[in-house]
Amino acid sequence: MDGIKRRLNESVQLRLSFALTLTILVFGAVAGAFSFVSALDEAHELQDDVLRQVAALLDRERLPADFPEGGIQGGNEESRVIVQRLGSWRPSAPGVDAGGVLRLEKSLPDGLQTVATNEENFRVLVRTMKDGQRIAVAQEEGFRDEIARDGALRAVMPFLLLIPLLLLMVARLVRGMFQPIAELSREVDRRAERQLHPLDAEGVPVEIKPFVSAINRLLERVAQSMRAQRRFVADAAHELRSPLAALSLQAERLADAEMSDAARERLSALCGGIARGRDLLDQLLALARAQSAVEPPLSPVSVLGVYRRVLEDLLPLAEAKHIDIGVEGERDARVWANELDLFALVRNLADNAIRYTPDGGRVDLAVGGEGGRTVLTIDDTGPGIPKEKRERVFDPFYRSLGSGQQGAGLGLSIVRTISERIGARVSLSFRDEAGQSGLRVSVSMQEVREE
């Protein structure tokens, strides 16, 4: 019961449906009961009119001389109409079911009345004829009630059939009225986190439009805040590059001077810190560019062409670690994406693969297809990423403990940002599932088919 009350309090659609259903049921029950009682009374009145008409006919035509003392009975046992002279009953007379007469007292007044006699209830009309004789016209009450109930039920039957249909129509109408709101909710739910353009209020009920306008104003404020944040990150990273470049230059000049071994060791640590700072700034600038809006691509991009550019850029880093890096197969595919975005995505994945693969390892880039989509894969022979950490590694500045690699932890965050913008899906798995080693990164994109 508490759960139902909570749902009613939380759902306007459920409250409206419940209120309309309850109203229809209450009014339907009241109208049905009124119709039933009215039809029942009308049926009884018609049956009383039949008794009056029989009595009036006998009065007009007068009783025949050969009218039997025991009266006459018409119809079967249940529907019969009994006509008899009042006071014709004798103790020795057979019962009414055996063709006898009803036990009616002579003192019964004229008019309609219900009399209990012969262990049954009868509706009796007593009338004094023009010639002074008194007759009784009677009919069994049970049969009359049955006929009246059947007629009343037939009068109520349209209500019984209409109410369920009306409830179904109300349910459909209420659901249809809330359909635009449900569509609006699904549209908002399908959006990516950076899709902050205003909601379309076309077709939304007038009562909901102020709420939609308020959401649009909120989206605009959030978009402005995110743009300001990205500008700050990009400007801060850009402004810090010059001091770091100056520090790097001073450190290089200082390295040419004569100094003790201890001082040179400290200078080497300083140069390493400056290099890491420059790498961090480069990745921050790359992340800011990935998060900023860009123009849509004008033409498809060759995946192999991007692979070649990435290999040219990262070959010195791979050679320094004696890593065999290359492209498997000669298959090419064309995808609809900005070339700079695709280059940044593949470069970050390949750079991560080289950094986390031990010396003498291997990194393979390949192009495949699955279900009408192009799949870019980057495999390495490194330690891989456990399943429980595969979602965390996409968070900014997250780095696996114990990897021994320097970095800012922004590479995979940049990859996810770019993939969301270009409509790609990134998934991680082991290169060797049996040995639980190596990392395979798969990037699924919509393929452009040549006409």
Short mmCIF file of C-alpha atoms in Angstrom, two decimals:
data_model
loop_
_atom_site.label_atom_id
_atom_site.label_comp_id
_atom_site.label_asym_id
_atom_site.label_seq_id
_atom_site.Cartn_x
_atom_site.Cartn_y
_atom_site.Cartn_z
CA MET A 1 0.00 0.00 0.00
CA ASP A 2 2.83 2.41 0.85
CA GLY A 3 4.47 1.66 -2.50
CA ILE A 4 1.23 2.47 -4.37
CA LYS A 5 0.84 5.74 -2.47
CA ARG A 6 4.44 6.67 -3.22
CA ARG A 7 3.97 5.96 -6.92
CA LEU A 8 0.77 8.02 -6.99
CA ASN A 9 2.57 10.93 -5.33
CA GLU A 10 5.49 10.72 -7.76
CA SER A 11 3.63 10.21 -11.06
CA VAL A 12 1.30 12.86 -12.49
CA GLN A 13 0.24 10.45 -15.25
CA LEU A 14 -0.63 7.75 -12.70
CA ARG A 15 -2.54 10.22 -10.51
CA LEU A 16 -4.50 11.52 -13.50
CA SER A 17 -5.29 7.99 -14.71
CA PHE A 18 -6.31 6.91 -11.19
CA ALA A 19 -8.53 9.99 -10.70
CA LEU A 20 -10.25 9.56 -14.07
CA THR A 21 -10.70 5.82 -13.51
CA LEU A 22 -12.16 6.36 -10.05
CA THR A 23 -14.48 9.09 -11.37
CA ILE A 24 -15.69 6.90 -14.24
CA LEU A 25 -16.27 3.94 -11.91
CA VAL A 26 -18.17 6.03 -9.33
CA PHE A 27 -20.34 7.80 -11.89
CA GLY A 28 -20.83 4.55 -13.79
CA ALA A 29 -21.92 2.76 -10.62
CA VAL A 30 -24.31 5.58 -9.65
CA ALA A 31 -25.75 5.84 -13.17
CA GLY A 32 -26.02 2.06 -13.46
CA ALA A 33 -27.76 1.74 -10.10
CA PHE A 34 -30.17 4.56 -10.99
CA SER A 35 -30.90 2.98 -14.40
CA PHE A 36 -31.41 -0.44 -12.82
CA VAL A 37 -33.85 0.86 -10.19
CA SER A 38 -35.70 2.99 -12.76
CA ALA A 39 -36.00 0.08 -15.22
CA LEU A 40 -37.10 -2.25 -12.41
CA ASP A 41 -39.82 0.17 -11.30
CA GLU A 42 -40.94 0.72 -14.88
CA ALA A 43 -41.16 -3.04 -15.49
CA HIS A 44 -43.25 -3.51 -12.35
CA GLU A 45 -45.50 -0.64 -13.42
CA LEU A 46 -46.02 -2.24 -16.82
CA GLN A 47 -46.88 -5.54 -15.16
CA ASP A 48 -49.39 -3.77 -12.92
CA ASP A 49 -50.89 -2.19 -16.04
CA VAL A 50 -51.42 -5.68 -17.46
CA LEU A 51 -53.45 -6.61 -14.36
CA ARG A 52 -55.47 -3.37 -14.69
CA GLN A 53 -56.15 -4.01 -18.37
CA VAL A 54 -57.35 -7.56 -17.69
CA ALA A 55 -59.66 -6.29 -14.94
CA ALA A 56 -60.95 -3.45 -17.15
CA LEU A 57 -61.59 -5.88 -19.99
CA LEU A 58 -63.61 -8.18 -17.73
CA ASP A 59 -65.53 -5.24 -16.35
CA ARG A 60 -66.40 -3.97 -19.82
CA GLU A 61 -67.34 -7.34 -21.20
CA ARG A 62 -68.95 -8.51 -17.93
CA LEU A 63 -68.34 -11.93 -16.49
CA PRO A 64 -70.02 -14.67 -18.53
CA ALA A 65 -72.75 -16.70 -16.96
CA ASP A 66 -70.63 -19.81 -17.20
CA PHE A 67 -67.63 -18.20 -15.44
CA PRO A 68 -66.24 -21.05 -13.28
CA GLU A 69 -66.47 -20.69 -9.56
CA GLY A 70 -62.81 -21.55 -9.21
CA GLY A 71 -61.75 -18.85 -11.64
CA ILE A 72 -59.51 -19.18 -14.66
CA GLN A 73 -55.75 -19.42 -15.05
CA GLY A 74 -53.87 -18.43 -18.20
CA GLY A 75 -50.33 -19.40 -19.23
CA ASN A 76 -47.89 -21.80 -17.63
CA GLU A 77 -47.36 -22.21 -13.93
CA GLU A 78 -44.95 -19.30 -13.57
CA SER A 79 -46.34 -16.75 -16.04
CA ARG A 80 -50.04 -17.48 -15.44
CA VAL A 81 -52.58 -14.76 -14.70
CA ILE A 82 -55.25 -15.90 -12.25
CA VAL A 83 -58.75 -14.43 -12.41
CA GLN A 84 -61.27 -15.42 -9.72
CA ARG A 85 -64.24 -14.12 -7.80
CA LEU A 86 -63.24 -12.76 -4.43
CA GLY A 87 -64.32 -15.11 -1.66
CA SER A 88 -64.59 -18.19 -3.90
CA TRP A 89 -61.99 -20.09 -1.90
CA ARG A 90 -63.19 -23.09 0.14
CA PRO A 91 -61.14 -25.10 2.64
CA SER A 92 -61.73 -28.22 0.60
CA ALA A 93 -60.60 -26.55 -2.63
CA PRO A 94 -57.36 -27.79 -4.23
CA GLY A 95 -54.23 -25.59 -4.22
CA VAL A 96 -53.54 -23.09 -6.92
CA ASP A 97 -50.83 -25.27 -8.43
CA ALA A 98 -53.41 -28.06 -8.80
CA GLY A 99 -55.80 -25.78 -10.71
CA GLY A 100 -57.57 -24.37 -7.65
CA VAL A 101 -58.01 -20.80 -6.49
CA LEU A 102 -56.01 -18.47 -4.31
CA ARG A 103 -56.92 -18.08 -0.68
CA LEU A 104 -58.05 -14.48 -0.67
CA GLU A 105 -60.14 -12.86 2.02
CA LYS A 106 -63.35 -11.02 1.09
CA SER A 107 -62.17 -8.06 3.16
CA LEU A 108 -59.37 -7.18 0.74
CA PRO A 109 -59.82 -3.58 -0.40
CA ASP A 110 -60.00 -2.59 -4.03
CA GLY A 111 -56.68 -1.79 -5.73
CA LEU A 112 -53.24 -3.30 -6.16
CA GLN A 113 -51.57 -5.07 -3.28
CA THR A 114 -49.08 -7.83 -2.56
CA VAL A 115 -50.59 -10.78 -0.75
CA ALA A 116 -48.82 -13.75 0.80
CA THR A 117 -50.92 -16.81 0.24
CA ASN A 118 -50.48 -20.45 -0.67
CA GLU A 119 -46.87 -20.13 0.60
CA GLU A 120 -46.07 -17.64 -2.16
CA ASN A 121 -46.33 -13.92 -2.78
CA PHE A 122 -48.85 -12.75 -5.38
CA ARG A 123 -49.51 -9.35 -6.86
CA VAL A 124 -53.29 -8.96 -6.65
CA LEU A 125 -55.62 -6.40 -8.16
CA VAL A 126 -59.07 -6.35 -6.50
CA ARG A 127 -61.86 -4.63 -8.44
CA THR A 128 -65.57 -4.21 -7.90
CA MET A 129 -67.44 -4.76 -11.14
CA LYS A 130 -70.36 -2.65 -12.39
CA ASP A 131 -72.76 -5.39 -11.41
CA GLY A 132 -71.41 -5.40 -7.84
CA GLN A 133 -69.29 -8.55 -8.13
CA ARG A 134 -65.71 -8.36 -6.85
CA ILE A 135 -62.96 -10.08 -8.75
CA ALA A 136 -59.27 -10.58 -8.14
CA VAL A 137 -56.65 -10.59 -10.93
CA ALA A 138 -53.36 -12.01 -9.62
CA GLN A 139 -49.91 -12.98 -10.83
CA GLU A 140 -47.02 -14.71 -9.07
CA GLU A 141 -44.56 -12.16 -7.59
CA GLY A 142 -41.45 -14.25 -8.22
CA PHE A 143 -42.09 -14.44 -11.95
CA ARG A 144 -42.80 -10.71 -12.13
CA ASP A 145 -39.56 -9.92 -10.27
CA GLU A 146 -37.56 -12.18 -12.57
CA ILE A 147 -38.98 -10.52 -15.68
CA ALA A 148 -38.38 -7.06 -14.18
CA ARG A 149 -34.79 -7.90 -13.23
CA ASP A 150 -34.05 -9.24 -16.69
CA GLY A 151 -35.39 -6.06 -18.26
CA ALA A 152 -33.47 -3.87 -15.81
CA LEU A 153 -30.24 -5.79 -16.48
CA ARG A 154 -30.71 -5.33 -20.23
CA ALA A 155 -31.08 -1.60 -19.57
CA VAL A 156 -27.85 -1.55 -17.51
CA MET A 157 -25.88 -3.78 -19.91
CA PRO A 158 -24.67 -0.84 -22.09
CA PHE A 159 -23.10 0.69 -18.97
CA LEU A 160 -21.36 -2.58 -18.13
CA LEU A 161 -19.93 -2.80 -21.64
CA LEU A 162 -19.14 0.89 -22.00
CA ILE A 163 -17.22 1.39 -18.76
CA PRO A 164 -14.30 -1.00 -19.62
CA LEU A 165 -14.04 0.51 -23.09
CA LEU A 166 -14.12 3.99 -21.60
CA LEU A 167 -11.36 3.06 -19.14
CA LEU A 168 -9.19 1.75 -21.99
CA MET A 169 -9.81 4.92 -24.00
CA VAL A 170 -8.92 7.10 -20.99
CA ALA A 171 -5.70 5.13 -20.45
CA ARG A 172 -4.73 5.58 -24.11
CA LEU A 173 -5.62 9.27 -24.09
CA VAL A 174 -3.62 9.95 -20.94
CA ARG A 175 -0.65 8.02 -22.30
CA GLY A 176 -0.94 9.91 -25.58
CA MET A 177 -1.05 13.27 -23.80
CA PHE A 178 2.17 12.44 -21.96
CA GLN A 179 3.87 11.01 -25.07
CA PRO A 180 5.58 14.30 -26.02
CA ILE A 181 7.08 14.48 -22.54
CA ALA A 182 8.31 10.89 -22.80
CA GLU A 183 9.83 11.63 -26.22
CA LEU A 184 11.55 14.69 -24.78
CA SER A 185 12.91 12.59 -21.92
CA ARG A 186 14.27 9.98 -24.35
CA GLU A 187 15.92 12.69 -26.45
CA VAL A 188 17.69 14.12 -23.40
CA ASP A 189 18.72 10.62 -22.28
CA ARG A 190 20.23 9.82 -25.71
CA ARG A 191 22.43 12.90 -25.70
CA ALA A 192 26.13 12.75 -25.00
CA GLU A 193 27.48 14.79 -22.13
CA ARG A 194 28.74 17.53 -24.46
CA GLN A 195 25.60 17.84 -26.57
CA LEU A 196 24.22 20.93 -24.88
CA HIS A 197 22.18 22.44 -27.72
CA PRO A 198 18.64 23.59 -26.76
CA LEU A 199 15.72 21.18 -26.64
CA ASP A 200 13.11 21.46 -29.36
CA ALA A 201 9.85 22.65 -27.76
CA GLU A 202 7.80 21.96 -30.90
CA GLY A 203 4.82 19.73 -30.10
CA VAL A 204 5.33 20.04 -26.34
CA PRO A 205 2.18 20.92 -24.33
CA VAL A 206 1.86 24.58 -23.35
CA GLU A 207 2.04 23.66 -19.66
CA ILE A 208 5.46 22.04 -20.18
CA LYS A 209 7.01 24.75 -22.38
CA PRO A 210 8.12 26.96 -19.44
CA PHE A 211 9.91 23.94 -17.99
CA VAL A 212 11.58 23.21 -21.36
CA SER A 213 12.62 26.87 -21.64
CA ALA A 214 14.13 26.71 -18.15
CA ILE A 215 16.08 23.56 -19.12
CA ASN A 216 17.33 25.29 -22.28
CA ARG A 217 18.54 28.26 -20.23
CA LEU A 218 20.27 25.87 -17.84
CA LEU A 219 21.92 24.03 -20.78
CA GLU A 220 23.16 27.37 -22.12
CA ARG A 221 24.68 28.27 -18.74
CA VAL A 222 26.33 24.84 -18.49
CA ALA A 223 27.68 25.19 -22.04
CA GLN A 224 29.11 28.63 -21.21
CA SER A 225 30.69 27.24 -18.05
CA MET A 226 32.27 24.33 -19.96
CA ARG A 227 33.53 26.67 -22.69
CA ALA A 228 35.07 28.92 -20.03
CA GLN A 229 36.67 25.89 -18.35
CA ARG A 230 38.14 24.64 -21.63
CA ARG A 231 39.42 28.10 -22.49
CA PHE A 232 41.05 28.34 -19.07
CA VAL A 233 42.77 24.95 -19.44
CA ALA A 234 43.95 25.76 -22.96
CA ASP A 235 45.10 29.29 -22.04
CA ALA A 236 46.85 28.09 -18.88
CA ALA A 237 48.63 25.30 -20.75
CA HIS A 238 49.60 27.68 -23.56
CA GLU A 239 50.90 30.31 -21.14
CA LEU A 240 52.95 27.74 -19.22
CA ARG A 241 54.69 26.47 -22.34
CA SER A 242 56.86 29.56 -22.67
CA PRO A 243 58.26 29.44 -19.10
CA LEU A 244 58.88 25.71 -19.43
CA ALA A 245 60.60 26.20 -22.76
CA ALA A 246 62.81 28.86 -21.13
CA LEU A 247 63.58 26.54 -18.21
CA SER A 248 64.44 23.74 -20.64
CA LEU A 249 66.77 26.04 -22.57
CA GLN A 250 68.48 27.20 -19.37
CA ALA A 251 68.86 23.60 -18.23
CA GLU A 252 70.49 22.67 -21.58
CA ARG A 253 72.94 25.57 -21.25
CA LEU A 254 73.64 24.63 -17.66
CA ALA A 255 74.45 21.08 -18.76
CA ASP A 256 77.37 22.44 -20.82
CA ALA A 257 78.97 23.97 -17.72
CA GLU A 258 81.46 22.17 -15.50
CA MET A 259 79.88 20.80 -12.31
CA SER A 260 80.25 18.03 -9.84
CA ASP A 261 78.68 14.62 -10.29
CA ALA A 262 76.09 15.36 -7.59
CA ALA A 263 75.08 18.61 -9.27
CA ARG A 264 74.87 16.90 -12.66
CA GLU A 265 72.65 14.20 -11.15
CA ARG A 266 70.32 16.86 -9.76
CA LEU A 267 70.35 18.66 -13.10
CA SER A 268 69.32 15.43 -14.84
CA ALA A 269 66.35 15.05 -12.45
CA LEU A 270 65.44 18.69 -13.14
CA CYS A 271 65.53 18.11 -16.91
CA GLY A 272 63.32 15.03 -16.49
CA GLY A 273 60.78 17.04 -14.48
CA ILE A 274 60.75 19.77 -17.10
CA ALA A 275 60.19 17.19 -19.85
CA ARG A 276 57.29 15.65 -17.92
CA GLY A 277 55.79 19.09 -17.43
CA ARG A 278 56.01 19.80 -21.16
CA ASP A 279 54.36 16.44 -21.93
CA LEU A 280 51.57 17.25 -19.47
CA LEU A 281 50.99 20.64 -21.10
CA ASP A 282 50.92 19.03 -24.55
CA GLN A 283 48.30 16.54 -23.38
CA LEU A 284 46.24 19.25 -21.70
CA LEU A 285 46.23 21.22 -24.95
CA ALA A 286 45.26 18.05 -26.84
CA LEU A 287 42.40 17.41 -24.38
CA ALA A 288 41.19 21.01 -24.72
CA ARG A 289 41.23 20.69 -28.51
CA ALA A 290 39.36 17.37 -28.32
CA GLN A 291 36.69 18.91 -26.11
CA SER A 292 36.20 21.97 -28.30
CA ALA A 293 33.74 22.04 -31.18
CA VAL A 294 35.20 21.52 -34.65
CA GLU A 295 33.87 21.75 -38.15
CA PRO A 296 32.29 18.55 -39.49
CA PRO A 297 34.44 16.54 -41.92
CA LEU A 298 34.06 17.40 -45.58
CA SER A 299 35.28 14.06 -46.94
CA PRO A 300 36.06 10.52 -45.73
CA VAL A 301 39.48 9.74 -44.26
CA SER A 302 41.73 6.79 -45.14
CA VAL A 303 42.58 4.75 -42.03
CA LEU A 304 45.87 3.45 -43.51
CA GLY A 305 46.90 7.02 -44.31
CA VAL A 306 46.42 7.97 -40.66
CA TYR A 307 48.30 4.84 -39.56
CA ARG A 308 51.31 5.82 -41.69
CA ARG A 309 51.42 9.31 -40.18
CA VAL A 310 51.23 7.86 -36.67
CA LEU A 311 54.05 5.38 -37.39
CA GLU A 312 56.26 8.16 -38.76
CA ASP A 313 55.62 10.20 -35.63
CA LEU A 314 56.18 7.41 -33.08
CA LEU A 315 58.86 5.33 -34.80
CA PRO A 316 61.75 6.94 -32.85
CA LEU A 317 60.04 6.16 -29.53
CA ALA A 318 59.44 2.53 -30.60
CA GLU A 319 63.03 2.11 -31.83
CA ALA A 320 64.37 3.42 -28.52
CA LYS A 321 62.62 0.50 -26.79
CA HIS A 322 63.35 -2.00 -29.59
CA ILE A 323 59.63 -2.49 -30.17
CA ASP A 324 58.38 -3.96 -33.43
CA ILE A 325 55.55 -1.68 -34.53
CA GLY A 326 53.69 -1.91 -37.82
CA VAL A 327 50.43 -2.39 -39.69
CA GLU A 328 49.01 -5.87 -40.17
CA GLY A 329 47.51 -6.57 -43.58
CA GLU A 330 46.90 -4.24 -46.49
CA ARG A 331 43.20 -3.69 -46.03
CA ASP A 332 42.11 -0.05 -45.96
CA ALA A 333 38.83 1.58 -45.02
CA ARG A 334 37.42 5.06 -45.24
CA VAL A 335 35.61 6.54 -42.28
CA TRP A 336 33.68 9.75 -41.84
CA ALA A 337 35.72 11.72 -39.30
CA ASN A 338 37.93 14.76 -39.01
CA GLU A 339 41.47 13.73 -39.97
CA LEU A 340 43.06 15.57 -37.04
CA ASP A 341 40.65 13.87 -34.61
CA LEU A 342 41.38 10.41 -36.02
CA PHE A 343 45.12 11.08 -35.98
CA ALA A 344 45.00 12.22 -32.34
CA LEU A 345 42.91 9.18 -31.36
CA VAL A 346 45.20 6.61 -33.03
CA ARG A 347 48.38 8.39 -31.91
CA ASN A 348 47.35 8.38 -28.25
CA LEU A 349 46.46 4.69 -28.41
CA ALA A 350 49.71 3.77 -30.15
CA ASP A 351 51.75 5.97 -27.79
CA ASN A 352 50.17 4.24 -24.77
CA ALA A 353 50.86 0.83 -26.32
CA ILE A 354 54.56 1.67 -26.85
CA ARG A 355 54.98 3.11 -23.35
CA TYR A 356 53.43 0.13 -21.56
CA THR A 357 54.98 -2.59 -23.72
CA PRO A 358 58.26 -3.98 -22.34
CA ASP A 359 61.47 -3.59 -24.35
CA GLY A 360 61.58 -5.94 -27.33
CA GLY A 361 57.78 -6.24 -27.44
CA ARG A 362 55.38 -5.75 -30.31
CA VAL A 363 52.63 -3.30 -31.28
CA ASP A 364 50.30 -4.06 -34.21
CA LEU A 365 47.82 -1.76 -35.92
CA ALA A 366 45.09 -3.32 -38.06
CA VAL A 367 41.86 -2.52 -39.89
CA GLY A 368 38.87 -4.86 -39.87
CA GLY A 369 35.14 -4.85 -40.37
CA GLU A 370 32.12 -6.06 -38.44
CA GLY A 371 28.41 -5.51 -39.09
CA GLY A 372 28.89 -2.72 -41.61
CA ARG A 373 31.31 -0.88 -39.34
CA THR A 374 35.06 -0.35 -39.57
CA VAL A 375 37.03 -1.63 -36.59
CA LEU A 376 40.47 -0.16 -35.83
CA THR A 377 42.55 -2.37 -33.51
CA ILE A 378 45.79 -1.56 -31.69
CA ASP A 379 47.38 -4.63 -30.04
CA ASP A 380 50.41 -4.73 -27.76
CA THR A 381 52.29 -7.37 -25.79
CA GLY A 382 52.24 -5.42 -22.54
CA PRO A 383 50.65 -6.50 -19.25
CA GLY A 384 47.11 -5.55 -20.33
CA ILE A 385 44.42 -3.94 -18.18
CA PRO A 386 42.33 -6.00 -15.72
CA LYS A 387 38.59 -6.00 -16.37
CA GLU A 388 37.77 -4.18 -13.13
CA LYS A 389 39.97 -1.22 -14.15
CA ARG A 390 38.92 -0.84 -17.80
CA GLU A 391 36.36 1.85 -17.08
CA ARG A 392 38.57 3.79 -14.69
CA VAL A 393 41.46 4.15 -17.14
CA PHE A 394 39.39 6.58 -19.22
CA ASP A 395 39.16 9.04 -16.32
CA PRO A 396 41.44 12.09 -16.56
CA PHE A 397 44.75 11.79 -14.67
CA TYR A 398 44.15 8.14 -13.76
CA ARG A 399 47.28 6.00 -13.94
CA SER A 400 47.69 2.33 -13.04
CA LEU A 401 49.83 1.80 -9.97
CA GLY A 402 53.00 -0.17 -10.43
CA SER A 403 53.24 0.44 -14.17
CA GLY A 404 56.56 2.26 -13.83
CA GLN A 405 55.63 4.58 -16.69
CA GLN A 406 55.70 8.35 -16.59
CA GLY A 407 52.73 10.25 -17.85
CA ALA A 408 49.80 12.43 -16.91
CA GLY A 409 47.04 9.86 -17.39
CA LEU A 410 45.26 11.88 -20.06
CA GLY A 411 45.83 9.71 -23.14
CA LEU A 412 42.77 7.46 -22.86
CA SER A 413 40.65 10.37 -21.62
CA ILE A 414 41.50 12.18 -24.89
CA VAL A 415 40.64 9.00 -26.82
CA ARG A 416 37.21 8.74 -25.21
CA THR A 417 36.48 12.43 -25.75
CA ILE A 418 37.33 12.20 -29.45
CA SER A 419 35.46 8.91 -29.92
CA GLU A 420 32.27 10.35 -28.41
CA ARG A 421 32.48 13.34 -30.71
CA ILE A 422 32.97 11.35 -33.91
CA GLY A 423 30.45 8.64 -33.00
CA ALA A 424 32.98 5.83 -32.39
CA ARG A 425 32.86 3.09 -29.75
CA VAL A 426 36.02 2.13 -27.84
CA SER A 427 36.37 -1.24 -26.11
CA LEU A 428 39.27 -2.87 -24.24
CA SER A 429 40.15 -6.56 -24.03
CA PHE A 430 43.14 -8.87 -23.59
CA ARG A 431 45.18 -9.63 -26.68
CA ASP A 432 45.73 -13.13 -25.27
CA GLU A 433 42.52 -14.06 -23.48
CA ALA A 434 43.88 -17.44 -22.37
CA GLY A 435 47.02 -15.95 -20.83
CA GLN A 436 45.26 -12.78 -19.63
CA SER A 437 48.02 -10.61 -21.11
CA GLY A 438 48.48 -7.94 -23.72
CA LEU A 439 46.00 -5.19 -24.50
CA ARG A 440 43.69 -4.91 -27.50
CA VAL A 441 41.93 -1.62 -28.09
CA SER A 442 39.10 -1.76 -30.64
CA VAL A 443 37.59 1.39 -32.12
CA SER A 444 34.35 0.78 -34.04
CA MET A 445 33.30 3.45 -36.54
CA GLN A 446 30.72 3.80 -39.27
CA GLU A 447 32.25 2.76 -42.58
CA VAL A 448 31.89 4.88 -45.72
CA ARG A 449 31.04 2.63 -48.64
CA GLU A 450 32.09 3.65 -52.08
CA GLU A 451 29.20 4.12 -54.52
#
